[in-house]
């Protein structure tokens, strides 16, 4: 769906539902119309499919269930505000471009009348040509300016979309970004494997050293995983869990990479910045599974579910290990 069309449809959806132009409403309209969040789409459809308008309280309940307004809510709302402004500006640009084109057409018609006057000897051809050149230049500049702004707005919208799929702490793709990548792999009918990784005893780190230190550990593990598993897709699933998607690799090859990453993380010696006191060895457990072939009757979620089962088995077996399905 093109950005301008999507912007107009989101605005139309809010008007149809008689919802105020609030960030949370724009976010819900976007997620519902694009289908990027299946839970939001199902919840909204259950209400509006019966031609019942969705209420503001229902919007807020649905979005709250998806985390809108919590944790990085200020940042999320800022993104939603930016998208709203850009969407409205795209609609304005359409009107401006149409107006400029119409004025240019009227100018051409007027100058054709003047050409008749030239033929009759009433005005000089030089004056008509100069007027047409000037008006053409003005119209071209208006259209060029509108096009340049539309291109910039498209880039801004893409940046906002990518930012909405990024984890604010680690900079890795978040759960939405991970799901989008899985969807891409499924649509492409690619061979792929997935690993779910969980930092061992992370709660003890938070309890002993505080959440500030815990955040630094998360960022350190995230960067190590992303580097060790490159060029494959690494994202933060949530909390102390990460997901790595290995396109083109079977489960054995993916497991080998994750196990090497586990050794790299364990070899790092992290210390408190303030006192240089060692934090102890940081380890993780992981489960790895290969996606079923594209023609197999298996749902997308089954790959992560099987990887998650192996993760729990790794925890029960003593942690600090990688098990494959």
Tab-separated table of C-alpha atoms in Angstrom:
chain	number	residue	atom	x	y	z
A	1	UNK	CA	0.000	0.000	0.000
A	2	UNK	CA	1.458	3.395	-1.000
A	3	UNK	CA	2.249	5.847	1.808
A	4	UNK	CA	-0.136	8.531	0.565
A	5	UNK	CA	-2.972	6.048	0.104
A	6	UNK	CA	-2.320	4.593	3.552
A	7	UNK	CA	-2.261	8.042	5.149
A	8	UNK	CA	-5.603	8.900	3.562
A	9	UNK	CA	-7.123	5.575	4.637
A	10	UNK	CA	-5.995	6.014	8.247
A	11	UNK	CA	-7.517	9.505	8.333
A	12	UNK	CA	-10.691	8.161	6.712
A	13	UNK	CA	-10.898	5.342	9.262
A	14	UNK	CA	-10.676	7.812	12.172
A	15	UNK	CA	-13.354	10.018	10.627
A	16	UNK	CA	-15.630	7.026	10.011
A	17	UNK	CA	-15.183	5.863	13.600
A	18	UNK	CA	-15.557	9.443	14.892
A	19	UNK	CA	-12.259	9.206	16.749
A	20	UNK	CA	-10.216	12.227	17.743
A	21	UNK	CA	-6.857	12.778	15.942
A	22	UNK	CA	-4.814	11.408	18.863
A	23	UNK	CA	-1.505	9.503	18.551
A	24	UNK	CA	-3.001	6.325	20.014
A	25	UNK	CA	-5.864	6.462	17.491
A	26	UNK	CA	-3.523	6.974	14.537
A	27	UNK	CA	-1.382	4.077	15.750
A	28	UNK	CA	-4.433	1.801	16.035
A	29	UNK	CA	-5.701	2.829	12.602
A	30	UNK	CA	-2.298	2.135	11.065
A	31	UNK	CA	-1.946	-1.293	12.693
A	32	UNK	CA	-5.526	-2.260	11.793
A	33	UNK	CA	-5.373	-1.210	8.142
A	34	UNK	CA	-1.909	-2.646	7.453
A	35	UNK	CA	-2.477	-5.811	9.480
A	36	UNK	CA	1.039	-5.476	10.933
A	37	UNK	CA	-0.252	-6.465	14.350
A	38	UNK	CA	-2.618	-9.420	14.069
A	39	UNK	CA	-3.920	-9.069	17.637
A	40	UNK	CA	-4.854	-5.425	17.090
A	41	UNK	CA	-6.449	-6.239	13.723
A	42	UNK	CA	-8.537	-9.062	15.230
A	43	UNK	CA	-9.629	-6.980	18.215
A	44	UNK	CA	-10.692	-4.031	16.051
A	45	UNK	CA	-12.434	-6.271	13.489
A	46	UNK	CA	-14.436	-7.946	16.253
A	47	UNK	CA	-15.883	-4.538	17.090
A	48	UNK	CA	-16.262	-2.734	13.773
A	49	UNK	CA	-17.254	-5.669	11.530
A	50	UNK	CA	-20.746	-5.473	12.958
A	51	UNK	CA	-20.904	-1.830	11.865
A	52	UNK	CA	-20.440	-0.724	15.441
A	53	UNK	CA	-18.095	2.218	15.995
A	54	UNK	CA	-15.133	1.583	18.227
A	55	UNK	CA	-15.032	3.772	21.331
A	56	UNK	CA	-12.055	5.703	22.672
A	57	UNK	CA	-11.938	3.502	25.758
A	58	UNK	CA	-11.842	0.393	23.561
A	59	UNK	CA	-9.013	1.887	21.499
A	60	UNK	CA	-6.995	2.608	24.619
A	61	UNK	CA	-7.635	-0.867	26.040
A	62	UNK	CA	-6.529	-2.579	22.818
A	63	UNK	CA	-3.388	-0.462	22.484
A	64	UNK	CA	-2.531	-0.766	26.182
A	65	UNK	CA	-2.592	-4.540	25.777
A	66	UNK	CA	0.054	-4.123	23.057
A	67	UNK	CA	2.257	-1.939	25.259
A	68	UNK	CA	1.378	1.432	23.716
A	69	UNK	CA	2.112	4.122	26.282
A	70	UNK	CA	4.251	1.902	28.550
A	71	UNK	CA	8.032	1.750	28.900
A	72	UNK	CA	9.056	3.733	25.805
A	73	UNK	CA	5.563	5.160	25.431
A	74	UNK	CA	6.784	8.750	25.172
A	75	UNK	CA	8.983	7.781	22.279
A	76	UNK	CA	6.239	5.704	20.687
A	77	UNK	CA	3.772	8.573	20.928
A	78	UNK	CA	6.346	10.946	19.448
A	79	UNK	CA	6.672	8.612	16.474
A	80	UNK	CA	2.897	8.395	16.149
A	81	UNK	CA	2.660	12.205	16.255
A	82	UNK	CA	5.314	12.485	13.568
A	83	UNK	CA	3.506	9.966	11.357
A	84	UNK	CA	0.250	11.877	11.876
A	85	UNK	CA	1.837	15.176	10.834
A	86	UNK	CA	3.447	13.554	7.822
A	87	UNK	CA	0.214	11.866	6.801
A	88	UNK	CA	-1.669	15.166	6.908
A	89	UNK	CA	1.127	16.904	5.013
A	90	UNK	CA	0.986	14.235	2.273
A	91	UNK	CA	-2.700	14.977	1.797
A	92	UNK	CA	-1.904	18.711	1.619
A	93	UNK	CA	0.822	18.039	-0.953
A	94	UNK	CA	-1.659	16.210	-3.149
A	95	UNK	CA	-3.939	19.230	-3.114
A	96	UNK	CA	-1.049	21.640	-3.741
A	97	UNK	CA	0.206	19.598	-6.688
A	98	UNK	CA	-3.272	19.425	-8.216
A	99	UNK	CA	-3.716	23.178	-7.738
A	100	UNK	CA	-0.338	23.959	-9.334
A	101	UNK	CA	-1.100	21.676	-12.277
A	102	UNK	CA	-4.516	23.302	-12.758
A	103	UNK	CA	-3.065	26.793	-12.696
A	104	UNK	CA	-0.452	25.777	-15.249
A	105	UNK	CA	-3.153	24.410	-17.541
A	106	UNK	CA	-5.163	27.615	-17.253
A	107	UNK	CA	-2.042	29.654	-18.030
A	108	UNK	CA	-1.448	27.634	-21.206
A	109	UNK	CA	-5.042	28.197	-22.287
A	110	UNK	CA	-4.703	31.935	-21.667
A	111	UNK	CA	-1.497	32.107	-23.677
A	112	UNK	CA	-3.104	30.263	-26.582
A	113	UNK	CA	-5.624	33.103	-26.705
A	114	UNK	CA	-2.706	35.545	-26.776
A	115	UNK	CA	-1.154	33.650	-29.689
A	116	UNK	CA	-4.324	34.431	-31.647
A	117	UNK	CA	-3.708	38.082	-30.836
A	118	UNK	CA	-0.135	37.766	-32.148
A	119	UNK	CA	-1.457	36.409	-35.419
A	120	UNK	CA	-3.695	39.443	-35.695
A	121	UNK	CA	-0.732	41.742	-34.965
A	122	UNK	CA	-2.179	43.152	-31.762
A	123	UNK	CA	0.690	42.048	-29.407
A	124	UNK	CA	4.344	41.061	-29.871
A	125	UNK	CA	5.333	37.374	-29.980
A	126	UNK	CA	8.307	38.164	-27.728
A	127	UNK	CA	6.002	39.290	-24.908
A	128	UNK	CA	3.857	36.164	-25.149
A	129	UNK	CA	6.919	33.875	-25.146
A	130	UNK	CA	8.406	35.648	-22.126
A	131	UNK	CA	5.172	35.315	-20.185
A	132	UNK	CA	4.867	31.606	-21.020
A	133	UNK	CA	8.472	30.920	-19.998
A	134	UNK	CA	7.993	32.715	-16.683
A	135	UNK	CA	4.772	30.889	-15.867
A	136	UNK	CA	6.261	27.555	-16.907
A	137	UNK	CA	9.252	28.132	-14.623
A	138	UNK	CA	6.982	28.985	-11.692
A	139	UNK	CA	4.846	25.878	-12.230
A	140	UNK	CA	7.903	23.660	-12.609
A	141	UNK	CA	9.394	24.997	-9.371
A	142	UNK	CA	6.141	24.413	-7.496
A	143	UNK	CA	5.944	20.842	-8.753
A	144	UNK	CA	9.647	20.218	-8.061
A	145	UNK	CA	9.280	21.551	-4.515
A	146	UNK	CA	6.192	19.411	-3.906
A	147	UNK	CA	7.950	16.329	-5.312
A	148	UNK	CA	11.055	16.911	-3.178
A	149	UNK	CA	8.951	17.298	-0.050
A	150	UNK	CA	6.959	14.165	-0.870
A	151	UNK	CA	10.203	12.210	-1.283
A	152	UNK	CA	11.477	13.504	2.063
A	153	UNK	CA	8.197	12.680	3.779
A	154	UNK	CA	8.335	9.176	2.354
A	155	UNK	CA	11.848	8.785	3.781
A	156	UNK	CA	10.659	10.154	7.140
A	157	UNK	CA	7.758	7.706	7.198
A	158	UNK	CA	10.096	4.816	6.446
A	159	UNK	CA	12.420	5.977	9.226
A	160	UNK	CA	9.493	6.171	11.635
A	161	UNK	CA	8.367	2.691	10.583
A	162	UNK	CA	11.829	1.259	11.176
A	163	UNK	CA	12.145	3.085	14.494
A	164	UNK	CA	8.849	1.579	15.631
A	165	UNK	CA	10.378	-1.865	15.016
A	166	UNK	CA	13.572	-1.163	16.993
A	167	UNK	CA	14.296	-1.908	20.637
A	168	UNK	CA	15.138	1.381	22.350
A	169	UNK	CA	17.713	-0.115	24.755
A	170	UNK	CA	19.819	-2.336	22.498
A	171	UNK	CA	19.100	-0.867	19.081
A	172	UNK	CA	18.237	-4.338	17.775
A	173	UNK	CA	14.922	-5.076	16.033
A	174	UNK	CA	12.128	-5.628	18.560
A	175	UNK	CA	9.422	-8.288	18.542
A	176	UNK	CA	7.512	-6.517	15.793
A	177	UNK	CA	10.679	-6.366	13.705
A	178	UNK	CA	11.344	-10.056	14.326
A	179	UNK	CA	7.821	-11.001	13.259
A	180	UNK	CA	8.194	-8.892	10.115
A	181	UNK	CA	11.420	-10.713	9.225
A	182	UNK	CA	9.782	-14.115	9.827
A	183	UNK	CA	6.927	-13.077	7.544
A	184	UNK	CA	9.459	-12.102	4.873
A	185	UNK	CA	11.167	-15.493	5.126
A	186	UNK	CA	7.849	-17.333	4.904
A	187	UNK	CA	6.649	-15.313	1.906
A	188	UNK	CA	10.008	-15.880	0.188
A	189	UNK	CA	9.671	-19.636	0.909
A	190	UNK	CA	13.210	-19.552	2.212
A	191	UNK	CA	14.956	-22.206	4.239
A	192	UNK	CA	15.646	-20.841	7.704
A	193	UNK	CA	16.322	-21.720	11.309
A	194	UNK	CA	15.607	-19.815	14.500
A	195	UNK	CA	17.351	-19.593	17.844
A	196	UNK	CA	15.792	-18.297	21.063
A	197	UNK	CA	18.431	-17.153	23.531
A	198	UNK	CA	17.916	-16.348	27.206
A	199	UNK	CA	20.543	-14.877	29.555
A	200	UNK	CA	21.015	-17.214	32.517
A	201	UNK	CA	20.082	-15.939	35.995
A	202	UNK	CA	19.461	-12.424	34.723
A	203	UNK	CA	17.109	-11.658	37.607
A	204	UNK	CA	19.977	-12.258	40.034
A	205	UNK	CA	22.064	-9.710	38.144
A	206	UNK	CA	19.295	-7.125	38.462
A	207	UNK	CA	18.663	-7.956	42.112
A	208	UNK	CA	22.317	-7.797	43.102
A	209	UNK	CA	23.656	-4.963	40.973
A	210	UNK	CA	20.554	-2.980	40.007
A	211	UNK	CA	18.692	-2.400	36.763
A	212	UNK	CA	21.295	0.026	35.459
A	213	UNK	CA	23.899	-2.721	35.455
A	214	UNK	CA	21.325	-5.146	34.083
A	215	UNK	CA	20.718	-2.806	31.144
A	216	UNK	CA	24.448	-2.640	30.429
A	217	UNK	CA	24.616	-6.444	30.454
A	218	UNK	CA	21.698	-6.608	28.005
A	219	UNK	CA	23.417	-4.163	25.658
A	220	UNK	CA	26.727	-6.032	25.900
A	221	UNK	CA	25.102	-9.398	25.156
A	222	UNK	CA	23.059	-7.858	22.333
A	223	UNK	CA	26.110	-6.405	20.605
A	224	UNK	CA	28.086	-9.633	21.050
A	225	UNK	CA	25.251	-11.729	19.618
A	226	UNK	CA	24.732	-9.409	16.655
A	227	UNK	CA	28.445	-9.504	15.841
A	228	UNK	CA	28.909	-13.242	16.428
A	229	UNK	CA	25.849	-14.188	14.372
A	230	UNK	CA	26.337	-11.665	11.533
A	231	UNK	CA	25.191	-11.397	8.832
A	232	UNK	CA	22.109	-13.138	10.184
A	233	UNK	CA	19.149	-11.319	11.737
A	234	UNK	CA	19.404	-10.719	15.492
A	235	UNK	CA	16.584	-9.141	17.513
A	236	UNK	CA	15.448	-8.686	21.100
A	237	UNK	CA	12.306	-10.693	21.805
A	238	UNK	CA	11.760	-9.032	25.174
A	239	UNK	CA	13.306	-8.955	28.650
A	240	UNK	CA	16.510	-10.978	28.575
A	241	UNK	CA	15.436	-13.010	25.512
A	242	UNK	CA	16.845	-12.652	22.006
A	243	UNK	CA	15.989	-14.275	18.684
A	244	UNK	CA	18.375	-14.990	15.815
A	245	UNK	CA	16.999	-15.943	12.388
A	246	UNK	CA	19.364	-17.845	10.103
A	247	UNK	CA	18.299	-17.599	6.474
A	248	UNK	CA	19.559	-20.448	4.318
A	249	UNK	CA	20.948	-22.514	7.208
A	250	UNK	CA	19.836	-25.842	8.606
A	251	UNK	CA	19.557	-26.458	12.320
A	252	UNK	CA	23.068	-27.921	12.664
A	253	UNK	CA	24.779	-24.923	11.071
A	254	UNK	CA	22.667	-22.461	13.071
A	255	UNK	CA	23.379	-24.328	16.315
A	256	UNK	CA	27.117	-24.174	15.680
A	257	UNK	CA	26.993	-20.388	15.261
A	258	UNK	CA	24.910	-19.894	18.405
A	259	UNK	CA	27.216	-22.147	20.430
A	260	UNK	CA	30.215	-20.128	19.278
A	261	UNK	CA	28.395	-16.960	20.318
A	262	UNK	CA	27.709	-18.544	23.721
A	263	UNK	CA	31.441	-19.134	24.190
A	264	UNK	CA	32.213	-15.551	23.147
A	265	UNK	CA	29.721	-14.112	25.649
A	266	UNK	CA	31.090	-16.371	28.404
A	267	UNK	CA	34.652	-15.259	27.670
A	268	UNK	CA	33.816	-11.596	28.225
A	269	UNK	CA	34.785	-10.317	31.644
A	270	UNK	CA	32.328	-7.618	32.619
A	271	UNK	CA	33.046	-5.265	35.495
A	272	UNK	CA	31.265	-2.497	37.359
A	273	UNK	CA	32.248	0.872	35.918
A	274	UNK	CA	32.279	2.547	39.288
A	275	UNK	CA	34.449	0.072	41.238
A	276	UNK	CA	35.941	-2.192	38.547
A	277	UNK	CA	34.465	-5.111	40.493
A	278	UNK	CA	33.895	-8.183	38.277
A	279	UNK	CA	30.273	-9.164	37.632
A	280	UNK	CA	31.143	-12.798	37.204
A	281	UNK	CA	30.729	-14.917	34.110
A	282	UNK	CA	27.683	-14.076	31.983
A	283	UNK	CA	26.153	-17.066	30.212
A	284	UNK	CA	23.083	-17.869	28.187
A	285	UNK	CA	21.023	-20.876	27.203
A	286	UNK	CA	19.491	-21.339	23.774
A	287	UNK	CA	17.150	-23.518	21.759
A	288	UNK	CA	17.389	-23.865	17.986
A	289	UNK	CA	14.855	-25.209	15.475
A	290	UNK	CA	14.604	-25.326	11.702
A	291	UNK	CA	11.482	-24.088	9.957
A	292	UNK	CA	9.366	-26.655	8.202
A	293	UNK	CA	9.494	-26.703	4.383
A	294	UNK	CA	7.145	-24.151	2.752
A	295	UNK	CA	4.704	-26.853	1.610
A	296	UNK	CA	4.443	-28.492	5.031
A	297	UNK	CA	1.180	-27.947	6.995
A	298	UNK	CA	2.937	-26.179	9.900
A	299	UNK	CA	2.179	-22.705	11.172
A	300	UNK	CA	4.866	-20.012	11.362
A	301	UNK	CA	4.820	-19.935	15.154
A	302	UNK	CA	5.766	-23.602	15.409
A	303	UNK	CA	9.419	-22.877	14.612
A	304	UNK	CA	9.786	-20.487	17.545
A	305	UNK	CA	7.719	-22.772	19.761
A	306	UNK	CA	10.021	-25.708	19.074
A	307	UNK	CA	13.075	-23.515	19.655
A	308	UNK	CA	11.516	-22.315	22.910
A	309	UNK	CA	10.960	-25.910	24.039
A	310	UNK	CA	14.636	-26.659	23.477
A	311	UNK	CA	15.558	-23.503	25.378
A	312	UNK	CA	13.650	-24.729	28.423
A	313	UNK	CA	15.301	-28.117	28.085
A	314	UNK	CA	18.690	-26.375	28.066
A	315	UNK	CA	17.775	-24.535	31.262
A	316	UNK	CA	16.659	-27.727	32.941
A	317	UNK	CA	19.851	-29.498	31.844
A	318	UNK	CA	22.021	-27.014	33.724
A	319	UNK	CA	22.027	-23.806	31.630
A	320	UNK	CA	24.954	-22.383	29.626
A	321	UNK	CA	24.261	-24.651	26.656
A	322	UNK	CA	22.573	-24.787	23.252
A	323	UNK	CA	20.119	-27.551	22.332
A	324	UNK	CA	18.669	-28.183	18.898
A	325	UNK	CA	15.247	-29.549	17.996
